[in-house]
Coordinates of N, CA and C in Angstrom, one line a residue:
X1 N 107.8 29.5 8.6 CA 107.0 29.5 9.8 C 105.5 29.6 9.5
X2 N 105.2 30.6 8.6 CA 103.8 30.8 8.3 C 103.3 29.6 7.5
X3 N 104.1 29.1 6.6 CA 103.6 27.9 5.9 C 103.3 26.7 6.8
X4 N 104.2 26.5 7.8 CA 104.0 25.4 8.7 C 102.7 25.6 9.5
X5 N 102.4 26.8 9.9 CA 101.2 27.1 10.7 C 100.0 26.9 9.9
X6 N 100.0 27.3 8.6 CA 98.9 27.1 7.7 C 98.6 25.7 7.5
X7 N 99.6 24.9 7.3 CA 99.4 23.4 7.1 C 98.8 22.7 8.3
X8 N 99.3 23.1 9.5 CA 98.8 22.5 10.7 C 97.3 22.8 10.9
X9 N 96.9 24.1 10.7 CA 95.5 24.5 10.8 C 94.6 23.7 9.9
X10 N 95.1 23.6 8.6 CA 94.3 22.9 7.6 C 94.2 21.4 8.0
X11 N 95.2 20.8 8.6 CA 95.1 19.4 9.0 C 94.0 19.2 10.0
X12 N 94.0 20.0 11.0 CA 93.0 19.9 12.1 C 91.6 20.2 11.6
X13 N 91.5 21.1 10.7 CA 90.2 21.4 10.1 C 89.6 20.3 9.3
X14 N 90.5 19.6 8.5 CA 90.0 18.5 7.7 C 89.7 17.3 8.7
X15 N 90.6 17.1 9.7 CA 90.3 16.0 10.6 C 89.0 16.2 11.4
X16 N 88.7 17.4 11.8 CA 87.5 17.7 12.5 C 86.3 17.5 11.6
X17 N 86.4 17.9 10.3 CA 85.2 17.8 9.4 C 84.9 16.3 9.2
X18 N 86.0 15.5 8.9 CA 85.7 14.1 8.6 C 85.2 13.4 9.8
X19 N 86.0 13.6 10.9 CA 85.6 12.9 12.2 C 84.2 13.3 12.6
X20 N 83.9 14.6 12.5 CA 82.5 15.1 12.9 C 81.5 14.5 12.1
X21 N 81.6 14.3 10.8 CA 80.6 13.7 9.9 C 80.3 12.3 10.3
X22 N 81.4 11.5 10.6 CA 81.3 10.1 10.9 C 80.5 10.0 12.3
X23 N 80.9 10.9 13.2 CA 80.2 10.9 14.5 C 78.7 11.1 14.4
X24 N 78.4 12.1 13.5 CA 76.9 12.4 13.3 C 76.2 11.2 12.8
X25 N 76.8 10.5 11.8 CA 76.1 9.4 11.2 C 76.0 8.3 12.2
X26 N 77.0 8.0 13.0 CA 76.9 7.0 14.0 C 75.9 7.3 15.1
X27 N 75.7 8.6 15.4 CA 74.7 9.0 16.3 C 73.3 8.7 15.8
X28 N 73.0 9.0 14.6 CA 71.7 8.8 14.0 C 71.3 7.3 13.9
X29 N 72.3 6.5 13.6 CA 72.0 5.1 13.4 C 71.9 4.3 14.8
X30 N 72.6 4.8 15.8 CA 72.6 4.0 17.0 C 72.0 4.7 18.2
X31 N 71.4 5.8 18.0 CA 70.8 6.6 19.2 C 69.5 5.8 19.6
X32 N 69.5 5.3 20.9 CA 68.3 4.6 21.4 C 67.0 5.3 21.3
X33 N 67.0 6.6 21.5 CA 65.8 7.4 21.4 C 65.2 7.4 20.0
X34 N 66.1 7.5 19.0 CA 65.6 7.5 17.6 C 65.0 6.1 17.3
X35 N 65.7 5.1 17.7 CA 65.2 3.7 17.5 C 63.8 3.5 18.2
X36 N 63.7 3.9 19.4 CA 62.4 3.8 20.1 C 61.3 4.6 19.5
X37 N 61.6 5.8 19.0 CA 60.6 6.6 18.3 C 60.1 5.9 17.1
X38 N 61.0 5.3 16.3 CA 60.6 4.6 15.1 C 59.8 3.4 15.4
X39 N 60.2 2.7 16.5 CA 59.4 1.5 16.8 C 58.0 1.9 17.3
X40 N 57.9 2.9 18.1 CA 56.6 3.4 18.6 C 55.7 3.8 17.4
X41 N 56.4 4.5 16.4 CA 55.6 4.9 15.3 C 55.1 3.7 14.5
X42 N 55.9 2.7 14.3 CA 55.5 1.4 13.6 C 54.4 0.7 14.4
X43 N 54.5 0.7 15.7 CA 53.5 0.0 16.5 C 52.1 0.8 16.4
X44 N 52.2 2.1 16.4 CA 51.0 2.9 16.3 C 50.3 2.6 14.9
X45 N 51.1 2.5 13.9 CA 50.6 2.3 12.5 C 50.0 0.9 12.5
X46 N 50.6 -0.1 13.2 CA 50.0 -1.5 13.2 C 48.7 -1.4 13.9
X47 N 48.6 -0.7 15.0 CA 47.3 -0.6 15.7 C 46.2 0.0 14.8
X48 N 46.6 1.1 14.1 CA 45.6 1.7 13.2 C 45.2 0.8 12.1
X49 N 46.1 0.0 11.5 CA 45.8 -0.9 10.5 C 44.9 -2.0 11.0
X50 N 45.2 -2.6 12.2 CA 44.4 -3.6 12.8 C 43.0 -3.1 13.0
X51 N 42.8 -1.9 13.5 CA 41.5 -1.4 13.7 C 40.7 -1.2 12.4
X52 N 41.4 -0.7 11.4 CA 40.8 -0.6 10.1 C 40.3 -1.9 9.5
X53 N 41.2 -2.9 9.7 CA 40.8 -4.3 9.2 C 39.6 -4.8 10.0
X54 N 39.5 -4.6 11.3 CA 38.4 -5.0 12.1 C 37.1 -4.3 11.6
X55 N 37.2 -3.0 11.4 CA 36.0 -2.3 11.0 C 35.5 -2.7 9.6
X56 N 36.5 -3.0 8.7 CA 36.1 -3.4 7.4 C 35.5 -4.8 7.5
X57 N 36.0 -5.7 8.3 CA 35.5 -7.0 8.5 C 34.0 -6.9 9.0
X58 N 33.8 -6.0 10.0 CA 32.4 -5.9 10.5 C 31.5 -5.4 9.4
X59 N 32.0 -4.4 8.6 CA 31.1 -3.9 7.6 C 30.8 -5.0 6.5
X60 N 31.8 -5.8 6.2 CA 31.6 -6.9 5.3 C 30.5 -7.9 5.8
X61 N 30.7 -8.2 7.1 CA 29.7 -9.1 7.7 C 28.3 -8.6 7.7
X62 N 28.2 -7.3 8.0 CA 26.9 -6.6 8.0 C 26.3 -6.7 6.6
X63 N 27.1 -6.4 5.6 CA 26.6 -6.4 4.3 C 26.2 -7.8 3.8
X64 N 27.0 -8.8 4.3 CA 26.6 -10.2 4.0 C 25.3 -10.6 4.6
X65 N 25.1 -10.1 5.8 CA 23.8 -10.4 6.5 C 22.6 -9.7 5.8
X66 N 22.8 -8.5 5.4 CA 21.8 -7.7 4.6 C 21.5 -8.4 3.3
X67 N 22.5 -8.9 2.6 CA 22.3 -9.6 1.4 C 21.5 -10.9 1.6
X68 N 21.8 -11.6 2.7 CA 21.1 -12.9 3.0 C 19.6 -12.6 3.2
X69 N 19.3 -11.5 4.0 CA 17.9 -11.1 4.3 C 17.2 -10.7 3.0
X70 N 17.9 -10.0 2.1 CA 17.2 -9.6 0.9 C 17.0 -10.8 0.0
X71 N 17.9 -11.7 0.0 CA 17.7 -12.9 -0.8 C 16.5 -13.7 -0.3
X72 N 16.4 -13.8 1.0 CA 15.2 -14.5 1.6 C 13.9 -13.8 1.2
X73 N 13.9 -12.4 1.3 CA 12.7 -11.7 0.9 C 12.4 -12.0 -0.6
X74 N 13.4 -12.0 -1.4 CA 13.2 -12.3 -2.8 C 12.6 -13.6 -3.0
X75 N 13.1 -14.6 -2.3 CA 12.5 -16.0 -2.4 C 11.1 -16.0 -2.0
X76 N 10.8 -15.3 -0.9 CA 9.4 -15.3 -0.4 C 8.5 -14.6 -1.5
X77 N 8.9 -13.5 -2.0 CA 8.1 -12.8 -3.1 C 8.0 -13.7 -4.3
X78 N 9.0 -14.4 -4.7 CA 8.9 -15.3 -5.8 C 8.0 -16.4 -5.6
X79 N 8.0 -17.0 -4.3 CA 7.1 -18.1 -4.0 C 5.6 -17.7 -3.9
X80 N 5.4 -16.4 -3.6 CA 4.0 -15.9 -3.5 C 3.5 -15.2 -4.7
X81 N 4.4 -15.1 -5.8 CA 3.9 -14.5 -7.0 C 2.7 -15.2 -7.6
X82 N 1.7 -14.4 -8.0 CA 0.5 -15.0 -8.5 C -0.5 -15.4 -7.5
X83 N -0.2 -15.3 -6.2 CA -1.1 -15.6 -5.1 C -1.6 -14.3 -4.5
X84 N -2.5 -14.3 -3.5 CA -3.0 -13.1 -2.9 C -4.4 -13.4 -2.4
X85 N -5.0 -12.4 -1.9 CA -6.4 -12.5 -1.4 C -7.1 -11.1 -1.6
X86 N -8.4 -11.2 -1.6 CA -9.2 -10.0 -1.9 C -10.2 -9.7 -0.7
X87 N -10.5 -8.4 -0.6 CA -11.5 -8.0 0.4 C -12.2 -6.8 -0.1
X88 N -13.4 -6.5 0.4 CA -14.2 -5.3 0.1 C -14.2 -4.3 1.2
X89 N -13.9 -3.1 1.0 CA -14.0 -2.1 2.0 C -15.3 -1.3 1.8
X90 N -16.2 -1.3 2.8 CA -17.5 -0.7 2.6 C -17.5 0.7 3.2
X91 N -18.1 1.6 2.5 CA -18.1 3.0 3.0 C -17.0 3.9 2.6
X92 N -16.1 3.3 1.7 CA -14.9 4.1 1.3 C -14.8 4.0 -0.3
X93 N -14.3 5.1 -0.9 CA -14.1 5.0 -2.3 C -12.8 4.5 -2.8
X94 N -11.9 4.4 -1.9 CA -10.5 3.9 -2.2 C -10.1 2.8 -1.2
X95 N -9.2 1.9 -1.7 CA -8.6 0.9 -0.8 C -7.7 1.5 0.2
X96 N -7.5 0.9 1.3 CA -6.5 1.4 2.3 C -5.1 1.5 1.7
X97 N -4.4 2.6 2.1 CA -3.1 2.8 1.6 C -2.1 2.0 2.4
X98 N -2.2 0.7 2.3 CA -1.3 -0.2 3.0 C -0.3 -0.9 2.1
X99 N 0.7 -1.4 2.7 CA 1.7 -2.1 1.9 C 1.1 -3.3 1.2
X100 N 1.5 -3.6 0.0 CA 1.1 -4.7 -0.9 C -0.4 -4.7 -1.1
X101 N -1.1 -3.6 -1.1 CA -2.5 -3.5 -1.4 C -2.8 -2.9 -2.7
X102 N -3.5 -3.6 -3.6 CA -3.9 -3.1 -4.9 C -5.4 -2.8 -4.9
X103 N -5.8 -1.8 -5.6 CA -7.2 -1.5 -5.8 C -7.6 -2.2 -7.1
X104 N -8.6 -3.1 -7.0 CA -9.1 -3.7 -8.2 C -10.1 -2.7 -8.9
X105 N -11.1 -2.2 -8.1 CA -11.9 -1.2 -8.7 C -12.7 -0.5 -7.5
X106 N -13.2 0.7 -7.8 CA -14.0 1.5 -6.8 C -15.4 1.5 -7.4
X107 N -16.4 1.3 -6.5 CA -17.8 1.2 -7.1 C -18.8 1.6 -6.1
X108 N -20.0 1.0 -6.3 CA -21.2 1.4 -5.5 C -21.7 0.2 -4.8
X109 N -22.1 0.3 -3.5 CA -22.7 -0.8 -2.8 C -24.1 -1.0 -3.3
X110 N -24.5 -2.2 -3.4 CA -25.9 -2.5 -3.8 C -26.4 -3.8 -3.2
X111 N -27.6 -4.2 -3.6 CA -28.2 -5.4 -3.2 C -29.7 -5.4 -3.4
X112 N -30.4 -6.4 -2.8 CA -31.8 -6.5 -2.9 C -32.6 -5.4 -2.1
X113 N -33.9 -5.1 -2.6 CA -34.7 -4.2 -1.8 C -35.0 -4.7 -0.4
X114 N -34.9 -3.9 0.5 CA -35.1 -4.3 1.9 C -36.5 -4.9 2.2
X115 N -37.5 -4.5 1.4 CA -38.9 -4.9 1.7 C -39.3 -6.1 0.9
X116 N -38.4 -6.7 0.0 CA -38.8 -7.8 -0.8 C -38.3 -9.1 -0.1
X117 N -39.2 -10.0 0.2 CA -38.9 -11.2 1.0 C -38.0 -12.1 0.3
X118 N -38.0 -12.0 -1.0 CA -37.1 -12.9 -1.8 C -35.8 -12.4 -2.2
X119 N -35.5 -11.2 -1.7 CA -34.2 -10.5 -2.1 C -33.0 -11.3 -1.6
X120 N -31.9 -11.2 -2.4 CA -30.7 -11.8 -2.0 C -30.2 -11.2 -0.7
X121 N -29.5 -12.0 0.1 CA -29.1 -11.5 1.4 C -27.8 -10.6 1.3
X122 N -26.9 -10.9 0.4 CA -25.6 -10.3 0.4 C -25.6 -8.9 -0.1
X123 N -24.7 -8.1 0.5 CA -24.3 -6.8 -0.1 C -23.3 -7.1 -1.2
X124 N -23.3 -6.3 -2.3 CA -22.4 -6.5 -3.4 C -21.8 -5.1 -3.7
X125 N -20.5 -5.1 -4.2 CA -19.9 -3.9 -4.6 C -19.9 -3.9 -6.2
X126 N -20.8 -3.0 -6.7 CA -21.0 -2.9 -8.1 C -19.9 -2.1 -8.8
X127 N -19.4 -2.5 -9.9 CA -18.3 -1.7 -10.6 C -19.0 -0.5 -11.3
X128 N -18.2 0.5 -11.6 CA -18.7 1.7 -12.2 C -18.9 1.6 -13.8
X129 N -18.4 0.5 -14.3 CA -18.4 0.4 -15.8 C -19.1 -1.0 -16.2
X130 N -20.4 -1.1 -16.0 CA -21.0 -2.4 -16.2 C -21.0 -2.8 -17.7
X131 N -21.0 -4.1 -18.0 CA -21.1 -4.6 -19.4 C -22.4 -5.3 -19.5
X132 N -23.2 -4.9 -20.5 CA -24.5 -5.5 -20.7 C -24.5 -6.2 -22.1
X133 N -25.2 -7.4 -22.1 CA -25.3 -8.1 -23.4 C -26.8 -8.1 -23.9
X134 N -27.7 -8.3 -23.0 CA -29.1 -8.2 -23.3 C -29.7 -7.0 -22.8
X135 N -30.9 -6.6 -23.4 CA -31.5 -5.3 -23.0 C -32.9 -5.5 -22.3
X136 N -33.2 -6.8 -22.1 CA -34.5 -7.0 -21.3 C -34.4 -8.3 -20.6
X137 N -35.2 -8.5 -19.6 CA -35.2 -9.7 -18.8 C -36.4 -10.7 -19.2
X138 N -36.8 -11.5 -18.2 CA -37.9 -12.5 -18.5 C -39.2 -11.7 -18.6
X139 N -39.9 -12.0 -19.7 CA -41.2 -11.3 -19.9 C -42.2 -11.6 -18.9
X140 N -42.2 -12.7 -18.2 CA -43.2 -13.0 -17.2 C -43.1 -12.2 -15.9
X141 N -42.0 -11.5 -15.8 CA -41.9 -10.6 -14.6 C -41.2 -11.3 -13.4
X142 N -40.8 -12.6 -13.6 CA -40.1 -13.3 -12.5 C -38.6 -13.0 -12.6
X143 N -38.2 -12.0 -11.9 CA -36.8 -11.6 -12.0 C -36.3 -11.2 -10.6
X144 N -35.0 -11.3 -10.5 CA -34.4 -10.7 -9.3 C -34.0 -9.3 -9.6
X145 N -33.8 -8.5 -8.6 CA -33.5 -7.1 -8.8 C -32.3 -6.6 -8.0
X146 N -31.6 -5.7 -8.6 CA -30.4 -5.1 -8.0 C -30.7 -3.6 -7.7
X147 N -30.5 -3.2 -6.5 CA -30.7 -1.8 -6.1 C -29.4 -1.2 -5.5
X148 N -29.4 0.1 -5.5 CA -28.3 0.7 -4.8 C -28.5 0.6 -3.3
X149 N -27.5 1.1 -2.6 CA -27.5 0.9 -1.1 C -27.4 2.3 -0.5
X150 N -28.1 2.4 0.7 CA -28.1 3.7 1.4 C -27.8 3.5 2.9
X151 N -27.1 4.5 3.5 CA -27.1 4.5 5.0 C -28.5 5.0 5.4
X152 N -29.1 4.1 6.2 CA -30.5 4.4 6.6 C -30.5 4.9 8.1
X153 N -29.3 5.3 8.6 CA -29.2 5.7 10.0 C -28.2 6.9 10.1
X154 N -28.5 7.8 11.0 CA -27.5 8.9 11.2 C -26.2 8.4 11.9
X155 N -26.2 7.1 12.3 CA -25.1 6.5 12.9 C -23.8 6.6 12.0
X156 N -24.0 6.5 10.7 CA -22.9 6.5 9.7 C -22.8 7.9 9.1
X157 N -23.5 8.9 9.6 CA -23.5 10.2 9.0 C -24.9 10.6 8.5
X158 N -24.9 11.3 7.4 CA -26.2 11.8 6.9 C -27.0 10.6 6.4
X159 N -28.3 10.5 6.9 CA -29.1 9.3 6.4 C -29.5 9.5 4.9
X160 N -29.8 8.4 4.3 CA -30.2 8.3 2.8 C -29.0 8.6 1.9
X161 N -27.8 8.8 2.3 CA -26.7 8.9 1.4 C -26.4 7.6 0.8
X162 N -26.0 7.6 -0.5 CA -25.6 6.3 -1.1 C -24.2 5.9 -0.7
X163 N -24.0 4.6 -0.7 CA -22.8 4.0 0.0 C -21.8 3.6 -1.1
X164 N -20.5 4.1 -1.0 CA -19.5 3.7 -1.9 C -18.8 2.4 -1.4
X165 N -18.0 1.8 -2.2 CA -17.2 0.6 -1.8 C -16.0 0.5 -2.7
X166 N -15.1 -0.3 -2.4 CA -13.9 -0.6 -3.2 C -13.5 -2.1 -3.0
X167 N -13.1 -2.7 -4.1 CA -12.6 -4.1 -4.0 C -11.0 -4.0 -4.1
X168 N -10.4 -4.7 -3.1 CA -8.9 -4.6 -2.9 C -8.3 -6.0 -3.0
X169 N -7.1 -6.0 -3.4 CA -6.3 -7.2 -3.4 C -5.0 -7.1 -2.6
X170 N -4.7 -8.0 -1.8 CA -3.5 -8.1 -1.0 C -2.6 -9.1 -1.8
X171 N -1.4 -8.5 -2.3 CA -0.6 -9.3 -3.1 C 0.3 -10.4 -2.4
X172 N 0.5 -10.1 -1.1 CA 1.4 -11.1 -0.3 C 0.7 -11.7 0.8
X173 N -0.7 -11.7 0.8 CA -1.4 -12.3 1.9 C -2.4 -13.3 1.3
X174 N -2.6 -14.4 2.0 CA -3.4 -15.4 1.5 C -4.7 -15.6 2.3
X175 N -4.8 -14.9 3.4 CA -6.0 -15.1 4.3 C -6.5 -13.7 4.6
X176 N -7.9 -13.6 4.6 CA -8.6 -12.4 5.0 C -9.6 -12.8 6.1
X177 N -9.6 -12.0 7.2 CA -10.4 -12.4 8.3 C -11.2 -11.1 8.8
X178 N -12.5 -11.2 8.9 CA -13.3 -10.1 9.4 C -13.7 -10.5 10.8
X179 N -13.4 -9.7 11.8 CA -13.6 -10.0 13.2 C -14.7 -9.0 13.7
X180 N -15.9 -9.5 14.1 CA -16.9 -8.6 14.7 C -16.6 -8.4 16.1
X181 N -16.9 -7.2 16.6 CA -16.6 -6.9 18.0 C -15.2 -6.5 18.4
X182 N -14.4 -6.4 17.4 CA -13.0 -5.9 17.6 C -12.7 -4.7 16.7
X183 N -11.8 -3.9 17.1 CA -11.3 -2.8 16.2 C -9.8 -2.9 16.0
X184 N -9.2 -4.0 16.4 CA -7.8 -4.2 16.1 C -7.6 -5.7 15.9
X185 N -6.6 -6.1 15.1 CA -6.4 -7.5 14.8 C -5.6 -8.2 16.0
X186 N -5.7 -9.5 16.0 CA -4.9 -10.3 17.0 C -3.5 -10.3 16.5
X187 N -2.6 -10.7 17.4 CA -1.2 -10.8 17.1 C -0.9 -11.7 15.8
X188 N 0.0 -11.3 15.0 CA 0.3 -12.1 13.8 C -0.5 -11.7 12.6
X189 N -1.5 -10.8 12.8 CA -2.4 -10.4 11.7 C -2.2 -8.9 11.4
X190 N -2.4 -8.5 10.2 CA -2.2 -7.1 9.8 C -3.6 -6.4 9.6
X191 N -3.8 -5.2 10.1 CA -5.0 -4.5 10.0 C -5.2 -3.9 8.6
X192 N -6.3 -4.1 7.9 CA -6.6 -3.5 6.7 C -7.4 -2.2 6.9
X193 N -8.5 -2.4 7.7 CA -9.3 -1.3 8.1 C -10.2 -1.7 9.2
X194 N -10.7 -0.8 10.0 CA -11.6 -1.1 11.1 C -12.8 -0.1 11.0
X195 N -13.9 -0.5 11.7 CA -15.1 0.3 11.6 C -16.2 -0.3 12.5
X196 N -17.4 -0.2 12.0 CA -18.6 -0.7 12.7 C -19.3 -1.8 11.9
X197 N -19.8 -2.8 12.6 CA -20.6 -3.8 11.9 C -21.9 -3.3 11.4
X198 N -22.3 -3.6 10.2 CA -23.6 -3.2 9.7 C -24.4 -4.3 9.1
X199 N -25.7 -4.2 9.0 CA -26.6 -5.2 8.4 C -27.9 -4.5 8.0
X200 N -28.9 -5.3 7.6 CA -30.2 -4.7 7.4 C -30.9 -4.6 8.8
X201 N -32.1 -4.0 8.8 CA -32.8 -3.9 10.0 C -33.5 -5.2 10.4
X202 N -33.6 -5.5 11.7 CA -34.0 -6.8 12.1 C -35.4 -7.3 11.7
X203 N -36.3 -6.3 11.5 CA -37.7 -6.7 11.2 C -38.1 -6.4 9.7
X204 N -37.1 -6.2 8.9 CA -37.4 -6.0 7.4 C -37.7 -7.4 6.8
X205 N -38.4 -7.4 5.7 CA -38.7 -8.6 5.0 C -37.5 -9.3 4.4
X206 N -36.6 -8.6 3.9 CA -35.5 -9.2 3.2 C -34.4 -9.6 4.2
X207 N -33.8 -10.7 3.9 CA -32.6 -11.1 4.7 C -31.4 -10.2 4.3
X208 N -30.5 -10.2 5.2 CA -29.2 -9.4 5.0 C -28.0 -10.2 5.5
X209 N -26.9 -9.6 5.4 CA -25.7 -10.2 6.0 C -24.9 -9.1 6.7
X210 N -23.9 -9.5 7.4 CA -23.1 -8.6 8.2 C -21.9 -8.1 7.3
X211 N -21.6 -6.8 7.3 CA -20.4 -6.3 6.7 C -19.8 -5.3 7.6
X212 N -18.5 -4.9 7.3 CA -17.8 -4.0 8.1 C -17.7 -2.7 7.4
X213 N -18.3 -1.6 7.9 CA -18.3 -0.3 7.3 C -17.1 0.5 8.0
X214 N -16.3 1.1 7.2 CA -15.1 1.8 7.7 C -15.5 2.9 8.6
X215 N -14.7 3.1 9.7 CA -15.0 4.2 10.7 C -15.1 5.6 10.1
X216 N -14.4 5.8 9.0 CA -14.4 7.1 8.4 C -15.2 7.0 7.1
X217 N -16.5 6.7 7.2 CA -17.3 6.4 6.0 C -17.5 7.6 5.2
X218 N -17.5 7.4 3.9 CA -17.8 8.4 2.9 C -19.2 8.1 2.3
X219 N -19.6 9.0 1.3 CA -20.8 8.7 0.6 C -20.7 9.2 -0.8
X220 N -21.5 8.7 -1.7 CA -21.4 9.0 -3.1 C -22.0 10.4 -3.4
X221 N -21.5 11.1 -4.3 CA -22.0 12.5 -4.6 C -23.4 12.4 -5.2
X222 N -24.2 13.4 -4.8 CA -25.6 13.5 -5.2 C -26.4 12.3 -4.9
X223 N -26.1 11.7 -3.7 CA -26.9 10.5 -3.3 C -27.8 10.7 -2.2
X224 N -28.2 12.0 -1.9 CA -28.9 12.2 -0.6 C -30.4 11.9 -0.8
X225 N -30.9 11.7 -2.0 CA -32.3 11.4 -2.1 C -32.7 10.0 -1.5
X226 N -33.8 9.9 -0.9 CA -34.2 8.7 -0.2 C -34.9 7.7 -1.2
X227 N -34.0 6.8 -1.7 CA -34.5 5.8 -2.7 C -34.6 4.4 -2.1
X228 N -34.2 4.3 -0.8 CA -34.1 3.0 -0.1 C -33.2 2.0 -0.9
X229 N -33.7 0.8 -1.1 CA -32.9 -0.3 -1.7 C -32.3 -1.1 -0.6
X230 N -31.0 -1.5 -0.8 CA -30.3 -2.2 0.2 C -29.8 -1.2 1.3
X231 N -30.1 -1.5 2.5 CA -29.9 -0.5 3.6 C -28.8 -1.0 4.6
X232 N -28.1 0.0 5.1 CA -27.1 -0.2 6.1 C -27.6 0.4 7.5
X233 N -27.6 -0.5 8.5 CA -27.9 -0.1 9.8 C -26.8 -0.6 10.8
X234 N -26.5 0.1 11.8 CA -25.6 -0.4 12.8 C -26.1 -1.6 13.5
X235 N -25.2 -2.5 14.0 CA -25.6 -3.7 14.7 C -25.4 -3.5 16.2
X236 N -26.4 -3.7 17.0 CA -26.3 -3.6 18.4 C -26.2 -4.9 19.1
X237 N -25.4 -5.0 20.2 CA -25.4 -6.2 21.0 C -26.7 -6.4 21.7
X238 N -27.2 -7.7 21.8 CA -28.4 -8.0 22.6 C -28.1 -9.1 23.6
X239 N -28.1 -8.7 24.9 CA -27.8 -9.7 25.9 C -28.9 -10.8 26.0
X240 N -28.5 -11.9 26.5 CA -29.4 -13.1 26.6 C -28.5 -14.3 26.3
X241 N -28.7 -14.9 25.1 CA -27.8 -15.9 24.7 C -26.4 -15.4 24.5
X242 N -26.3 -14.1 24.1 CA -25.0 -13.4 24.0 C -24.5 -13.1 25.3
X243 N -23.3 -13.5 25.6 CA -22.7 -13.4 26.9 C -22.4 -11.9 27.3
X244 N -23.1 -11.4 28.4 CA -22.9 -10.1 28.9 C -22.6 -10.1 30.4
X245 N -21.4 -9.7 30.8 CA -20.3 -9.3 30.0 C -19.7 -10.5 29.3
X246 N -18.8 -10.3 28.4 CA -18.1 -9.1 28.1 C -18.8 -8.1 27.2
X247 N -19.9 -8.6 26.5 CA -20.7 -7.7 25.7 C -21.6 -6.9 26.5
X248 N -22.1 -5.7 26.0 CA -22.9 -4.8 26.7 C -24.2 -4.6 25.9
X249 N -25.3 -4.7 26.5 CA -26.6 -4.6 25.8 C -26.7 -3.2 25.1
X250 N -27.1 -3.3 23.8 CA -27.3 -2.1 22.9 C -26.1 -1.3 22.6
X251 N -24.9 -1.8 22.9 CA -23.7 -1.2 22.4 C -23.5 -1.5 20.9
X252 N -23.1 -0.6 20.1 CA -22.8 -0.9 18.7 C -21.5 -1.7 18.6
X253 N -21.6 -2.7 17.7 CA -20.4 -3.6 17.6 C -19.4 -3.1 16.6
X254 N -18.2 -3.1 17.0 CA -17.1 -2.7 16.1 C -16.7 -3.9 15.2
X255 N -15.8 -3.7 14.3 CA -15.3 -4.7 13.4 C -13.9 -4.3 12.9
X256 N -13.2 -5.3 12.4 CA -11.9 -5.1 11.8 C -11.6 -6.1 10.8
X257 N -11.0 -5.7 9.7 CA -10.6 -6.6 8.6 C -9.1 -6.8 8.7
X258 N -8.7 -8.1 8.8 CA -7.3 -8.5 9.0 C -6.8 -9.3 7.8
X259 N -5.5 -9.3 7.6 CA -4.9 -10.1 6.6 C -3.6 -10.8 7.1
X260 N -3.3 -11.9 6.4 CA -2.1 -12.6 6.9 C -1.6 -13.4 5.7

């Protein structure tokens, strides 16, 4: 009797174990909730992957655009290599700190004596390291002369101070324009510097020319002594043939140096 009971219990235990294991496996494989969870997970992964691909595509497109722009800039720089334009800044020891501006040299403003009727009209920017070959001029005394330049008016600061200058080169610009009566450039042009128009005095014997003196003018060291020479005066508007308005009588004229 005991043996029969033991065998019966063992049979049901084995049957339950085997049947139960099969039922669990069938439940995991066929349960709709499990299937839906896995499908939802796969769909979420696909969405994430699609978004990643889109972002990478946008990044690649942006990089391609950047490369095209850089290649265009390189072509422009290559085409303008060896070209450029120069200008002189009056009243400053250094060139403007602008993009693509090189300083050729810093020097001293000079020209003919204001009282000599035969003096050259132009202001010149003399280099600080002159080269001489001869030690004397024409014995007959018929020579031209070069003098230093001074601010002869308190308009530019302390009078009788000697005037500095610098010669500058724009590496990527081919045109330089000096506009009298303006302190900013017109559209499409780049400002190099702005200031006030200067020339010799109207009743001096020597002719002169118009130049643009920087608004923040400097002077050479130890130049306060009154030696005259080529002189800088402000230029005032004079109504009459000059249209007033827009110009105003006796107003100092501004100026601006532009590049393109």
